[in-house]
Amino acid sequence: MSRNFTALIGGVRFASRREGDYSRAMGLGAARQTVLVAGAAGFLGSHLVDRLLAEGYEVVGLDNLMTGDLVNLANAARDPHFHFQAGDVRDPLHVYAQIVFNFACPASPVHYQHDPYAAFTTSVMGAQRLIELARGRNSCRIIHASTSEVYGDPTVHPQPETYWGNVNPVGERSCYDEGKRGAETLLSDAGRVWGLDVRLVRIFNTYGPRMAFNDGRVVSNFIVQALEGRPVTLFGEGKQTRSFCFVDDLIEGFMRVSRLEKLDGPMNLGNPGEFTIAELANHVVELTKSGSKIEYRPLPADDPKQRRPDITKAQRLIHFQPKIDLRQGLQRTIDNFRERLAQRASA
Ligand code: UDP
């Protein structure tokens, strides 16, 4: 690992690699539940870490920093109840935790296609390691971040959890889609065979502050392009649709899933508001007050034509209801990007 992360976000505590109860290790008694977040330095993982700390958990964050960034943990690093472990979820896990959230996996097409082997193995071997952890002395609840990509290019719209999907097993997106499907299989079997408490959450497109500038995702691309006055790159004719969920709404959903008595089968989490990518481009250009023009580029292979979550199950079981609409969420995200771009320029 090339980074000197102690220097980068001075004061980050490194978790001991020995097995042990962090609450006890810190002399805090047994009151706080310990939670492991795998993929803690990523966009979603770091937002979850902040929320867990705010709610009084002892949090161990694991990340190999392949796509994550310790800057995302700058707030967490100031909290004595946060402990960072530099490590890979594919390696044996030496942590004691009552609850494990697994967000470890490169999640944007640019990142996972850069190293498809890592994307696939992180999903599947990561699931295996979590199962080993839960089957050992550390019987923990596993909340696994799966994805709407398990539905592929869906022929059923919107997508309920009962839909089995339409996925190309050998295409450019397969390392991610099939990796996540494989992880769901492995974890579901672990629930059936060994009775492990496994909860699968299928995340639909989520956006918000802290998204990486260079992750190639549509929201981050459009915002950076618009703020820098460059053309906004629209793939295909921009008629494909996505449903965009603001990060705080998604994290709220995860917290509720973690508190459920039990969860059978996967659960979709996302915002059912559906927009064409051309509509998204217009919103971003308008909200940034940018003079950017639209530049059309070829549609990538296997790009799903439409996507919208059926959230009936989440509404029924956890009363999930996203609160932030697209324009509100985009405005908050744009403000955050503007600030970070200014910091980068002055660094
Ligand atoms: N997209 C686009 N311009 C970009 C990046 C993405 O038009 O600069 C399109 C992409 O082809 C897809 C949609 O936006 O149809 C969402 O892409 P993203 O990579 O954010 O998410 P995913 O395809 O994984 O849902």
Short mmCIF file of C-alpha atoms and ligand atoms in Angstrom, two decimals:
data_model
loop_
_atom_site.label_atom_id
_atom_site.label_comp_id
_atom_site.label_asym_id
_atom_site.label_seq_id
_atom_site.Cartn_x
_atom_site.Cartn_y
_atom_site.Cartn_z
CA MET A 1 0.00 0.00 0.00
CA SER A 2 1.49 3.28 -1.09
CA ARG A 3 -0.37 5.71 1.14
CA ASN A 4 0.73 6.95 4.47
CA PHE A 5 -2.73 7.16 5.92
CA THR A 6 -1.71 8.14 9.44
CA ALA A 7 -0.28 11.30 7.99
CA LEU A 8 -3.19 11.75 5.62
CA ILE A 9 -5.86 11.89 8.30
CA GLY A 10 -3.74 12.18 11.39
CA GLY A 11 -5.15 10.49 14.45
CA VAL A 12 -6.74 7.49 12.75
CA ARG A 13 -6.58 4.67 15.23
CA PHE A 14 -5.54 1.36 13.77
CA ALA A 15 -7.50 -1.56 15.09
CA SER A 16 -5.58 -4.41 16.59
CA ARG A 17 -5.40 -7.36 14.23
CA ARG A 18 -5.80 -9.71 17.17
CA GLU A 19 -9.24 -11.00 17.87
CA GLY A 20 -10.83 -9.17 20.73
CA ASP A 21 -13.79 -7.17 21.84
CA TYR A 22 -13.10 -3.54 21.00
CA SER A 23 -15.45 -2.31 23.67
CA ARG A 24 -13.47 -4.17 26.29
CA ALA A 25 -10.13 -3.32 24.69
CA MET A 26 -11.03 0.35 24.98
CA GLY A 27 -12.18 -0.12 28.58
CA LEU A 28 -15.69 0.89 27.70
CA GLY A 29 -17.62 -1.96 29.22
CA ALA A 30 -20.13 -4.02 27.33
CA ALA A 31 -22.68 -1.30 26.63
CA ARG A 32 -21.66 -0.49 23.08
CA GLN A 33 -22.29 -2.98 20.31
CA THR A 34 -19.33 -3.46 18.02
CA VAL A 35 -19.96 -3.23 14.30
CA LEU A 36 -17.60 -4.13 11.49
CA VAL A 37 -17.97 -2.17 8.25
CA ALA A 38 -16.10 -3.78 5.38
CA GLY A 39 -15.47 -1.21 2.67
CA ALA A 40 -15.50 1.56 5.28
CA ALA A 41 -13.47 4.07 3.24
CA GLY A 42 -15.82 3.98 0.27
CA PHE A 43 -18.67 6.32 -0.55
CA LEU A 44 -21.45 4.31 1.11
CA GLY A 45 -19.30 2.61 3.73
CA SER A 46 -18.03 5.91 5.11
CA HIS A 47 -21.52 7.40 5.35
CA LEU A 48 -22.64 4.30 7.25
CA VAL A 49 -19.63 4.58 9.59
CA ASP A 50 -20.58 8.18 10.43
CA ARG A 51 -24.16 7.19 11.12
CA LEU A 52 -23.16 4.23 13.32
CA LEU A 53 -20.80 6.42 15.34
CA ALA A 54 -23.52 9.04 15.76
CA GLU A 55 -25.77 6.29 17.13
CA GLY A 56 -23.22 5.17 19.71
CA TYR A 57 -21.73 2.02 18.20
CA GLU A 58 -18.11 0.96 18.46
CA VAL A 59 -17.09 0.77 14.81
CA VAL A 60 -14.28 -1.14 13.16
CA GLY A 61 -13.73 -0.06 9.56
CA LEU A 62 -11.96 -2.41 7.18
CA ASP A 63 -10.76 -1.31 3.74
CA ASN A 64 -7.97 -2.23 1.32
CA LEU A 65 -8.17 1.28 -0.20
CA MET A 66 -8.39 -0.11 -3.71
CA THR A 67 -11.16 2.36 -4.51
CA GLY A 68 -11.87 3.79 -1.06
CA ASP A 69 -10.21 6.92 0.25
CA LEU A 70 -9.24 7.68 3.85
CA VAL A 71 -10.33 11.27 3.33
CA ASN A 72 -13.87 9.87 3.57
CA LEU A 73 -13.08 8.81 7.14
CA ALA A 74 -11.79 12.18 8.27
CA ASN A 75 -14.79 12.73 10.60
CA ALA A 76 -14.72 9.18 11.89
CA ALA A 77 -11.00 9.44 12.61
CA ARG A 78 -11.71 12.07 15.26
CA ASP A 79 -14.03 9.69 17.13
CA PRO A 80 -12.41 7.45 19.78
CA HIS A 81 -14.98 4.76 19.00
CA PHE A 82 -13.70 4.27 15.47
CA HIS A 83 -10.90 1.88 14.61
CA PHE A 84 -9.46 1.43 11.15
CA GLN A 85 -8.07 -1.84 9.83
CA ALA A 86 -6.17 -1.70 6.56
CA GLY A 87 -7.03 -5.05 5.07
CA ASP A 88 -8.79 -7.04 2.41
CA VAL A 89 -12.14 -8.73 2.98
CA ARG A 90 -10.80 -11.66 0.96
CA ASP A 91 -8.31 -12.46 3.74
CA PRO A 92 -9.32 -14.19 6.97
CA LEU A 93 -11.04 -11.67 9.23
CA HIS A 94 -9.79 -11.17 12.79
CA VAL A 95 -12.41 -8.97 14.31
CA TYR A 96 -14.97 -9.41 17.04
CA ALA A 97 -18.25 -7.77 16.08
CA GLN A 98 -21.92 -8.40 16.71
CA ILE A 99 -22.98 -6.89 13.42
CA VAL A 100 -21.13 -6.87 10.09
CA PHE A 101 -22.00 -4.65 7.15
CA ASN A 102 -20.32 -5.68 3.93
CA PHE A 103 -19.80 -2.86 1.43
CA ALA A 104 -16.43 -4.09 0.21
CA CYS A 105 -16.31 -4.18 -3.60
CA PRO A 106 -15.44 -1.76 -6.40
CA ALA A 107 -18.91 -0.65 -7.49
CA SER A 108 -18.64 1.65 -10.49
CA PRO A 109 -18.21 0.23 -13.99
CA VAL A 110 -14.93 2.13 -14.48
CA HIS A 111 -13.48 0.65 -11.29
CA TYR A 112 -14.71 -2.92 -11.57
CA GLN A 113 -13.83 -3.17 -15.25
CA HIS A 114 -10.32 -1.94 -14.46
CA ASP A 115 -9.77 -5.07 -12.33
CA PRO A 116 -12.57 -7.55 -12.99
CA TYR A 117 -10.76 -10.33 -11.13
CA ALA A 118 -10.65 -8.23 -7.97
CA ALA A 119 -14.31 -7.26 -8.34
CA PHE A 120 -15.50 -10.85 -8.71
CA THR A 121 -13.31 -12.36 -6.03
CA THR A 122 -14.00 -9.55 -3.57
CA SER A 123 -17.72 -10.29 -3.79
CA VAL A 124 -17.53 -14.05 -3.60
CA MET A 125 -14.48 -14.59 -1.36
CA GLY A 126 -15.56 -11.67 0.80
CA ALA A 127 -18.88 -13.44 1.40
CA GLN A 128 -16.96 -16.61 2.23
CA ARG A 129 -14.84 -14.78 4.82
CA LEU A 130 -17.92 -13.25 6.43
CA ILE A 131 -19.48 -16.69 6.69
CA GLU A 132 -16.32 -18.05 8.30
CA LEU A 133 -16.40 -15.18 10.76
CA ALA A 134 -20.04 -15.78 11.63
CA ARG A 135 -19.53 -19.52 12.00
CA GLY A 136 -16.61 -19.08 14.35
CA ARG A 137 -16.72 -17.83 17.91
CA ASN A 138 -18.09 -14.60 16.60
CA SER A 139 -21.73 -15.32 15.78
CA CYS A 140 -22.65 -12.07 14.07
CA ARG A 141 -25.46 -10.68 12.01
CA ILE A 142 -24.36 -10.13 8.39
CA ILE A 143 -25.88 -7.32 6.37
CA HIS A 144 -24.61 -7.63 2.84
CA ALA A 145 -24.71 -4.83 0.26
CA SER A 146 -25.92 -6.45 -2.93
CA THR A 147 -27.08 -4.55 -5.97
CA SER A 148 -29.80 -3.91 -8.52
CA GLU A 149 -27.22 -5.23 -11.01
CA VAL A 150 -28.36 -8.73 -10.04
CA TYR A 151 -31.38 -7.93 -12.28
CA GLY A 152 -29.07 -7.16 -15.24
CA ASP A 153 -30.92 -5.59 -18.18
CA PRO A 154 -34.35 -6.29 -16.70
CA THR A 155 -37.33 -7.53 -18.67
CA VAL A 156 -39.63 -6.91 -15.71
CA HIS A 157 -40.26 -3.32 -14.69
CA PRO A 158 -40.10 -2.14 -11.94
CA GLN A 159 -37.97 -4.86 -10.40
CA PRO A 160 -39.37 -6.77 -7.40
CA GLU A 161 -37.09 -9.03 -5.36
CA THR A 162 -38.87 -12.05 -6.85
CA TYR A 163 -37.53 -11.25 -10.34
CA TRP A 164 -34.53 -13.47 -11.17
CA GLY A 165 -32.90 -11.08 -13.61
CA ASN A 166 -31.47 -11.00 -17.11
CA VAL A 167 -27.70 -11.06 -16.74
CA ASN A 168 -24.99 -11.75 -19.31
CA PRO A 169 -22.57 -14.14 -17.55
CA VAL A 170 -19.59 -13.35 -19.80
CA GLY A 171 -19.90 -9.63 -20.55
CA GLU A 172 -18.04 -6.54 -19.37
CA ARG A 173 -20.37 -6.05 -16.40
CA SER A 174 -20.45 -9.72 -15.42
CA CYS A 175 -17.59 -9.56 -12.92
CA TYR A 176 -19.72 -7.26 -10.81
CA ASP A 177 -23.19 -8.63 -11.57
CA GLU A 178 -22.29 -12.31 -11.28
CA GLY A 179 -19.95 -11.67 -8.35
CA LYS A 180 -22.82 -10.09 -6.45
CA ARG A 181 -25.17 -12.88 -7.51
CA GLY A 182 -22.61 -15.47 -6.36
CA ALA A 183 -22.26 -13.72 -3.01
CA GLU A 184 -26.05 -13.74 -2.59
CA THR A 185 -26.06 -17.48 -3.31
CA LEU A 186 -23.29 -18.24 -0.85
CA LEU A 187 -24.82 -16.12 1.90
CA SER A 188 -28.31 -17.52 1.32
CA ASP A 189 -26.95 -21.05 1.60
CA ALA A 190 -25.12 -20.10 4.80
CA GLY A 191 -28.47 -18.98 6.19
CA ARG A 192 -30.21 -22.20 5.12
CA VAL A 193 -27.49 -24.68 6.01
CA TRP A 194 -25.94 -23.17 9.15
CA GLY A 195 -28.75 -20.93 10.28
CA LEU A 196 -26.66 -17.76 10.02
CA ASP A 197 -28.43 -14.41 10.32
CA VAL A 198 -27.86 -13.08 6.82
CA ARG A 199 -29.61 -10.03 5.34
CA LEU A 200 -29.27 -9.19 1.66
CA VAL A 201 -29.94 -5.62 0.53
CA ARG A 202 -30.09 -4.82 -3.18
CA ILE A 203 -28.98 -1.22 -3.62
CA PHE A 204 -30.21 0.80 -6.58
CA ASN A 205 -28.20 3.75 -7.94
CA THR A 206 -27.22 5.92 -4.99
CA TYR A 207 -25.52 9.31 -5.04
CA GLY A 208 -24.47 12.08 -2.72
CA PRO A 209 -21.56 13.94 -1.12
CA ARG A 210 -18.19 12.10 -1.14
CA MET A 211 -18.72 10.28 -4.42
CA ALA A 212 -15.31 9.98 -6.04
CA PHE A 213 -14.63 12.53 -8.80
CA ASN A 214 -13.24 9.85 -11.07
CA ASP A 215 -15.52 6.88 -10.49
CA GLY A 216 -17.10 7.28 -13.91
CA ARG A 217 -20.62 7.17 -12.51
CA VAL A 218 -23.19 9.27 -14.21
CA VAL A 219 -23.94 11.63 -11.30
CA SER A 220 -20.30 12.33 -10.46
CA ASN A 221 -19.31 12.63 -14.12
CA PHE A 222 -22.08 15.08 -14.92
CA ILE A 223 -21.49 17.25 -11.84
CA VAL A 224 -17.73 17.49 -12.33
CA GLN A 225 -18.15 18.17 -16.06
CA ALA A 226 -20.79 20.84 -15.46
CA LEU A 227 -18.84 22.55 -12.66
CA GLU A 228 -15.72 22.61 -14.81
CA GLY A 229 -17.67 23.91 -17.79
CA ARG A 230 -16.81 20.88 -19.92
CA PRO A 231 -19.32 19.04 -22.13
CA VAL A 232 -21.63 16.64 -20.30
CA THR A 233 -21.07 13.15 -21.75
CA LEU A 234 -24.37 11.45 -22.51
CA PHE A 235 -24.05 7.78 -23.46
CA GLY A 236 -26.39 6.54 -26.18
CA GLU A 237 -29.38 8.79 -26.72
CA GLY A 238 -29.83 9.27 -22.98
CA LYS A 239 -33.19 7.47 -23.05
CA GLN A 240 -32.08 4.76 -20.63
CA THR A 241 -33.53 5.22 -17.16
CA ARG A 242 -32.23 4.95 -13.61
CA SER A 243 -33.74 5.64 -10.19
CA PHE A 244 -31.47 7.72 -8.01
CA CYS A 245 -31.49 7.49 -4.23
CA PHE A 246 -29.83 10.09 -2.01
CA VAL A 247 -27.25 8.50 0.27
CA ASP A 248 -28.89 9.51 3.59
CA ASP A 249 -32.11 7.76 2.60
CA LEU A 250 -30.22 4.60 1.72
CA ILE A 251 -28.26 4.58 4.98
CA GLU A 252 -31.49 5.02 6.92
CA GLY A 253 -32.77 1.91 5.14
CA PHE A 254 -29.66 -0.06 6.13
CA MET A 255 -30.02 0.98 9.78
CA ARG A 256 -33.60 -0.22 9.77
CA VAL A 257 -32.63 -3.52 8.14
CA SER A 258 -30.01 -4.05 10.84
CA ARG A 259 -32.64 -3.64 13.56
CA LEU A 260 -35.21 -5.99 12.08
CA GLU A 261 -35.90 -9.10 14.09
CA LYS A 262 -35.08 -11.11 10.96
CA LEU A 263 -35.13 -10.74 7.21
CA ASP A 264 -36.01 -13.54 4.82
CA GLY A 265 -34.76 -13.17 1.26
CA PRO A 266 -33.29 -10.06 -0.35
CA MET A 267 -34.71 -6.56 0.03
CA ASN A 268 -34.52 -3.74 -2.53
CA LEU A 269 -33.50 -0.30 -1.28
CA GLY A 270 -33.66 2.69 -3.57
CA ASN A 271 -35.75 5.63 -4.63
CA PRO A 272 -38.46 4.62 -7.10
CA GLY A 273 -38.42 8.03 -8.83
CA GLU A 274 -37.31 7.13 -12.37
CA PHE A 275 -35.52 9.50 -14.75
CA THR A 276 -33.93 9.24 -18.16
CA ILE A 277 -30.23 10.00 -18.20
CA ALA A 278 -30.99 12.96 -20.50
CA GLU A 279 -33.31 14.35 -17.81
CA LEU A 280 -30.57 13.92 -15.24
CA ALA A 281 -28.14 15.83 -17.47
CA ASN A 282 -30.61 18.71 -17.77
CA HIS A 283 -31.14 18.87 -14.00
CA VAL A 284 -27.39 18.95 -13.35
CA VAL A 285 -26.69 21.62 -15.96
CA GLU A 286 -29.53 23.76 -14.62
CA LEU A 287 -28.67 23.37 -10.91
CA THR A 288 -24.97 24.09 -11.48
CA LYS A 289 -25.91 27.07 -13.68
CA SER A 290 -23.38 25.69 -16.10
CA GLY A 291 -22.99 26.59 -19.74
CA SER A 292 -22.00 22.97 -20.53
CA LYS A 293 -23.30 21.45 -23.74
CA ILE A 294 -24.35 17.79 -24.15
CA GLU A 295 -21.85 15.55 -25.93
CA TYR A 296 -23.18 12.21 -27.18
CA ARG A 297 -20.98 9.11 -26.76
CA PRO A 298 -21.61 5.45 -27.64
CA LEU A 299 -23.66 3.39 -25.20
CA PRO A 300 -21.43 0.94 -23.27
CA ALA A 301 -21.98 -2.82 -23.74
CA ASP A 302 -24.82 -4.40 -21.76
CA ASP A 303 -25.93 -1.03 -20.38
CA PRO A 304 -29.34 -1.69 -18.79
CA LYS A 305 -32.15 0.17 -20.59
CA GLN A 306 -34.27 0.78 -17.54
CA ARG A 307 -34.12 0.37 -13.79
CA ARG A 308 -36.54 1.17 -11.00
CA PRO A 309 -36.91 -0.56 -7.65
CA ASP A 310 -40.13 -2.05 -6.45
CA ILE A 311 -39.80 -1.12 -2.77
CA THR A 312 -43.03 -2.70 -1.56
CA LYS A 313 -41.15 -5.16 0.64
CA ALA A 314 -39.02 -2.41 2.24
CA GLN A 315 -42.13 -0.30 2.81
CA ARG A 316 -43.92 -3.20 4.43
CA LEU A 317 -41.10 -4.45 6.66
CA ILE A 318 -39.12 -1.33 7.58
CA HIS A 319 -41.49 1.47 6.52
CA PHE A 320 -38.84 2.67 4.12
CA GLN A 321 -39.71 5.89 2.32
CA PRO A 322 -36.98 8.01 0.67
CA LYS A 323 -37.35 11.66 1.71
CA ILE A 324 -34.91 13.52 -0.52
CA ASP A 325 -36.07 14.09 -4.08
CA LEU A 326 -33.66 14.22 -7.00
CA ARG A 327 -33.25 17.98 -7.27
CA GLN A 328 -32.75 18.43 -3.52
CA GLY A 329 -30.22 15.62 -3.43
CA LEU A 330 -28.42 16.88 -6.52
CA GLN A 331 -28.16 20.36 -5.00
CA ARG A 332 -26.54 18.96 -1.84
CA THR A 333 -24.20 16.83 -3.92
CA ILE A 334 -23.28 19.72 -6.19
CA ASP A 335 -22.49 21.91 -3.15
CA ASN A 336 -20.21 19.19 -1.80
CA PHE A 337 -18.46 18.69 -5.15
CA ARG A 338 -17.98 22.44 -5.56
CA GLU A 339 -16.32 22.63 -2.15
CA ARG A 340 -14.07 19.62 -2.76
CA LEU A 341 -13.06 20.83 -6.22
CA ALA A 342 -12.11 24.20 -4.71
CA GLN A 343 -10.05 22.43 -2.02
CA ARG A 344 -8.33 20.36 -4.68
CA ALA A 345 -7.56 23.44 -6.73
CA SER A 346 -6.03 25.25 -3.77
CA ALA A 347 -4.02 22.22 -2.53
N1 UDP B 1 -23.75 7.39 -18.29
C1 UDP B 1 -23.73 8.50 -19.15
N2 UDP B 1 -22.66 9.34 -19.09
C2 UDP B 1 -21.63 9.16 -18.22
C3 UDP B 1 -21.66 8.05 -17.34
C4 UDP B 1 -22.75 7.19 -17.42
O1 UDP B 1 -24.65 8.72 -19.96
O2 UDP B 1 -20.69 9.98 -18.22
C5 UDP B 1 -24.92 6.50 -18.35
C6 UDP B 1 -24.58 5.01 -18.39
O3 UDP B 1 -24.42 4.59 -19.72
C7 UDP B 1 -25.81 4.41 -17.73
C8 UDP B 1 -26.25 5.44 -16.72
O4 UDP B 1 -25.63 6.67 -17.13
O5 UDP B 1 -26.83 4.24 -18.67
C9 UDP B 1 -25.85 5.12 -15.31
O6 UDP B 1 -24.46 4.84 -15.29
P1 UDP B 1 -23.66 4.52 -13.97
O7 UDP B 1 -22.32 4.04 -14.39
O8 UDP B 1 -23.72 5.69 -13.06
O9 UDP B 1 -24.50 3.38 -13.24
P2 UDP B 1 -25.01 1.94 -13.71
O10 UDP B 1 -24.97 1.83 -15.20
O11 UDP B 1 -24.11 0.97 -13.04
O12 UDP B 1 -26.41 1.92 -13.22
#
